[in-house]
Amino acid sequence: MTDTITIPRTKTKPKTERPKLHKVILINDDFTPREFVVRVLKAEFRMSEDQAHRVMITAHQRGVCVVAVFTKDVAETKATRATDAGKAAGYPLMFTTEPEE
Ligand code: NFA
């Protein structure tokens, strides 16, 4: 008689964790010209004139507007670059980031 031995196979769960996305948020201020905000949104976030104008107006009316979502690194880099573009032109234009729920 032949004994059968069973070897337990350890299953490794392929847990593909997707990175949490971060929002880039445009903050309204009283000094940055509307056209300048639109120009920065088009250049840094590759938006059309129409999209950029809508985002600018929403921030202007409500105080803030979500521009787009990216991985943490990309969101932070774009927010910094867009904020720096305003600073370089002498405007207090501000972009921040926050993690998505
Ligand atoms: N509130 C600014 C103005 O009236 C325009 C603006 C919109 C600035 C969105 C910053 C963000 N000139």
PDB file of C-alpha atoms and ligand atoms in Angstrom:
ATOM      1  CA  MET A   1       0.000   0.000   0.000  1.00  0.00           C
ATOM      2  CA  THR A   2       1.285   3.409  -0.988  1.00  0.00           C
ATOM      3  CA  ASP A   3       0.659   6.335   1.307  1.00  0.00           C
ATOM      4  CA  THR A   4      -0.258   9.546  -0.322  1.00  0.00           C
ATOM      5  CA  ILE A   5       1.081  12.681   1.094  1.00  0.00           C
ATOM      6  CA  THR A   6      -0.457  16.000   0.357  1.00  0.00           C
ATOM      7  CA  ILE A   7       1.613  19.097   0.356  1.00  0.00           C
ATOM      8  CA  PRO A   8      -0.405  22.197   1.194  1.00  0.00           C
ATOM      9  CA  ARG A   9       0.083  24.776  -1.469  1.00  0.00           C
ATOM     10  CA  THR A  10       0.447  28.226  -0.117  1.00  0.00           C
ATOM     11  CA  LYS A  11      -1.503  30.593  -2.236  1.00  0.00           C
ATOM     12  CA  THR A  12      -0.089  34.067  -2.555  1.00  0.00           C
ATOM     13  CA  LYS A  13      -2.883  36.493  -3.130  1.00  0.00           C
ATOM     14  CA  PRO A  14      -2.024  38.824  -5.982  1.00  0.00           C
ATOM     15  CA  LYS A  15      -3.015  41.971  -4.178  1.00  0.00           C
ATOM     16  CA  THR A  16      -2.571  44.724  -6.703  1.00  0.00           C
ATOM     17  CA  GLU A  17      -2.920  47.838  -4.631  1.00  0.00           C
ATOM     18  CA  ARG A  18      -3.716  50.820  -6.774  1.00  0.00           C
ATOM     19  CA  PRO A  19      -2.184  54.099  -5.669  1.00  0.00           C
ATOM     20  CA  LYS A  20      -4.497  56.575  -4.018  1.00  0.00           C
ATOM     21  CA  LEU A  21      -5.250  59.517  -6.273  1.00  0.00           C
ATOM     22  CA  HIS A  22      -4.777  63.109  -5.194  1.00  0.00           C
ATOM     23  CA  LYS A  23      -6.871  66.086  -6.232  1.00  0.00           C
ATOM     24  CA  VAL A  24      -5.314  69.304  -7.469  1.00  0.00           C
ATOM     25  CA  ILE A  25      -7.439  72.186  -6.196  1.00  0.00           C
ATOM     26  CA  LEU A  26      -7.553  75.733  -7.553  1.00  0.00           C
ATOM     27  CA  ILE A  27      -8.149  78.405  -4.894  1.00  0.00           C
ATOM     28  CA  ASN A  28      -9.785  81.707  -5.731  1.00  0.00           C
ATOM     29  CA  ASP A  29      -8.122  85.049  -4.961  1.00  0.00           C
ATOM     30  CA  ASP A  30      -9.018  88.673  -5.699  1.00  0.00           C
ATOM     31  CA  PHE A  31      -5.926  89.594  -7.703  1.00  0.00           C
ATOM     32  CA  THR A  32      -4.982  87.042 -10.364  1.00  0.00           C
ATOM     33  CA  PRO A  33      -6.560  88.011 -13.703  1.00  0.00           C
ATOM     34  CA  ARG A  34      -9.080  85.493 -15.050  1.00  0.00           C
ATOM     35  CA  GLU A  35      -7.229  85.163 -18.376  1.00  0.00           C
ATOM     36  CA  PHE A  36      -4.007  84.367 -16.541  1.00  0.00           C
ATOM     37  CA  VAL A  37      -5.694  81.566 -14.558  1.00  0.00           C
ATOM     38  CA  VAL A  38      -7.088  80.139 -17.802  1.00  0.00           C
ATOM     39  CA  ARG A  39      -3.643  80.291 -19.436  1.00  0.00           C
ATOM     40  CA  VAL A  40      -2.026  78.407 -16.531  1.00  0.00           C
ATOM     41  CA  LEU A  41      -4.754  75.738 -16.509  1.00  0.00           C
ATOM     42  CA  LYS A  42      -4.300  75.183 -20.255  1.00  0.00           C
ATOM     43  CA  ALA A  43      -0.515  75.015 -20.050  1.00  0.00           C
ATOM     44  CA  GLU A  44      -0.050  72.921 -16.909  1.00  0.00           C
ATOM     45  CA  PHE A  45      -3.126  70.693 -17.075  1.00  0.00           C
ATOM     46  CA  ARG A  46      -3.515  70.466 -20.871  1.00  0.00           C
ATOM     47  CA  MET A  47      -7.084  71.738 -20.749  1.00  0.00           C
ATOM     48  CA  SER A  48      -9.024  73.239 -23.621  1.00  0.00           C
ATOM     49  CA  GLU A  49      -9.998  76.924 -23.459  1.00  0.00           C
ATOM     50  CA  ASP A  50     -13.533  75.805 -22.576  1.00  0.00           C
ATOM     51  CA  GLN A  51     -12.572  73.407 -19.773  1.00  0.00           C
ATOM     52  CA  ALA A  52     -10.073  75.879 -18.329  1.00  0.00           C
ATOM     53  CA  HIS A  53     -12.648  78.675 -18.376  1.00  0.00           C
ATOM     54  CA  ARG A  54     -15.220  76.511 -16.587  1.00  0.00           C
ATOM     55  CA  VAL A  55     -12.774  75.514 -13.845  1.00  0.00           C
ATOM     56  CA  MET A  56     -11.635  79.143 -13.385  1.00  0.00           C
ATOM     57  CA  ILE A  57     -15.256  80.399 -13.119  1.00  0.00           C
ATOM     58  CA  THR A  58     -16.191  77.653 -10.648  1.00  0.00           C
ATOM     59  CA  ALA A  59     -13.272  78.585  -8.358  1.00  0.00           C
ATOM     60  CA  HIS A  60     -14.119  82.270  -8.802  1.00  0.00           C
ATOM     61  CA  GLN A  61     -17.750  81.699  -7.731  1.00  0.00           C
ATOM     62  CA  ARG A  62     -17.381  78.968  -5.112  1.00  0.00           C
ATOM     63  CA  GLY A  63     -13.910  79.665  -3.743  1.00  0.00           C
ATOM     64  CA  VAL A  64     -12.313  76.397  -4.865  1.00  0.00           C
ATOM     65  CA  CYS A  65     -12.517  73.946  -7.767  1.00  0.00           C
ATOM     66  CA  VAL A  66     -11.029  70.496  -8.307  1.00  0.00           C
ATOM     67  CA  VAL A  67      -8.853  70.730 -11.411  1.00  0.00           C
ATOM     68  CA  ALA A  68      -7.978  67.023 -11.889  1.00  0.00           C
ATOM     69  CA  VAL A  69      -6.732  63.915 -10.067  1.00  0.00           C
ATOM     70  CA  PHE A  70      -3.291  62.319 -10.359  1.00  0.00           C
ATOM     71  CA  THR A  71      -0.947  60.099  -8.375  1.00  0.00           C
ATOM     72  CA  LYS A  72       0.488  61.942  -5.348  1.00  0.00           C
ATOM     73  CA  ASP A  73       3.799  62.862  -7.011  1.00  0.00           C
ATOM     74  CA  VAL A  74       2.253  64.168 -10.211  1.00  0.00           C
ATOM     75  CA  ALA A  75      -0.446  66.130  -8.333  1.00  0.00           C
ATOM     76  CA  GLU A  76       2.139  67.810  -6.098  1.00  0.00           C
ATOM     77  CA  THR A  77       4.477  68.618  -8.979  1.00  0.00           C
ATOM     78  CA  LYS A  78       1.709  70.153 -11.080  1.00  0.00           C
ATOM     79  CA  ALA A  79       0.273  72.145  -8.162  1.00  0.00           C
ATOM     80  CA  THR A  80       3.728  73.533  -7.377  1.00  0.00           C
ATOM     81  CA  ARG A  81       4.493  74.394 -11.001  1.00  0.00           C
ATOM     82  CA  ALA A  82       1.118  76.113 -11.484  1.00  0.00           C
ATOM     83  CA  THR A  83       1.496  78.068  -8.216  1.00  0.00           C
ATOM     84  CA  ASP A  84       5.046  79.079  -9.209  1.00  0.00           C
ATOM     85  CA  ALA A  85       3.797  80.331 -12.599  1.00  0.00           C
ATOM     86  CA  GLY A  86       1.548  82.769 -10.738  1.00  0.00           C
ATOM     87  CA  LYS A  87       4.300  83.780  -8.327  1.00  0.00           C
ATOM     88  CA  ALA A  88       6.697  84.445 -11.238  1.00  0.00           C
ATOM     89  CA  ALA A  89       4.122  86.826 -12.711  1.00  0.00           C
ATOM     90  CA  GLY A  90       3.538  88.548  -9.363  1.00  0.00           C
ATOM     91  CA  TYR A  91       0.159  86.935  -8.593  1.00  0.00           C
ATOM     92  CA  PRO A  92      -1.004  85.102  -5.434  1.00  0.00           C
ATOM     93  CA  LEU A  93      -2.528  82.293  -7.531  1.00  0.00           C
ATOM     94  CA  MET A  94      -2.634  79.104  -5.440  1.00  0.00           C
ATOM     95  CA  PHE A  95      -3.044  75.410  -6.191  1.00  0.00           C
ATOM     96  CA  THR A  96      -3.119  72.791  -3.417  1.00  0.00           C
ATOM     97  CA  THR A  97      -3.495  68.995  -3.325  1.00  0.00           C
ATOM     98  CA  GLU A  98      -5.467  66.603  -1.155  1.00  0.00           C
ATOM     99  CA  PRO A  99      -5.885  62.819  -1.162  1.00  0.00           C
ATOM    100  CA  GLU A 100      -9.135  61.400  -2.526  1.00  0.00           C
ATOM    101  CA  GLU A 101     -11.350  59.532  -0.059  1.00  0.00           C
TER     102      GLU A 101
HETATM  103  N1  NFA B   1     -11.084  86.020  -8.751  1.00  0.00           N
HETATM  104  C1  NFA B   1     -10.135  86.374  -9.797  1.00  0.00           C
HETATM  105  C2  NFA B   1     -10.595  87.674 -10.471  1.00  0.00           C
HETATM  106  O1  NFA B   1     -11.729  88.086 -10.304  1.00  0.00           O
HETATM  107  C3  NFA B   1     -10.028  85.274 -10.861  1.00  0.00           C
HETATM  108  C4  NFA B   1      -9.571  83.954 -10.277  1.00  0.00           C
HETATM  109  C5  NFA B   1     -10.311  82.803 -10.511  1.00  0.00           C
HETATM  110  C6  NFA B   1      -8.392  83.874  -9.519  1.00  0.00           C
HETATM  111  C7  NFA B   1      -9.895  81.571  -9.993  1.00  0.00           C
HETATM  112  C8  NFA B   1      -7.985  82.650  -9.004  1.00  0.00           C
HETATM  113  C9  NFA B   1      -8.729  81.499  -9.230  1.00  0.00           C
HETATM  114  N2  NFA B   1      -9.709  88.298 -11.235  1.00  0.00           N
END
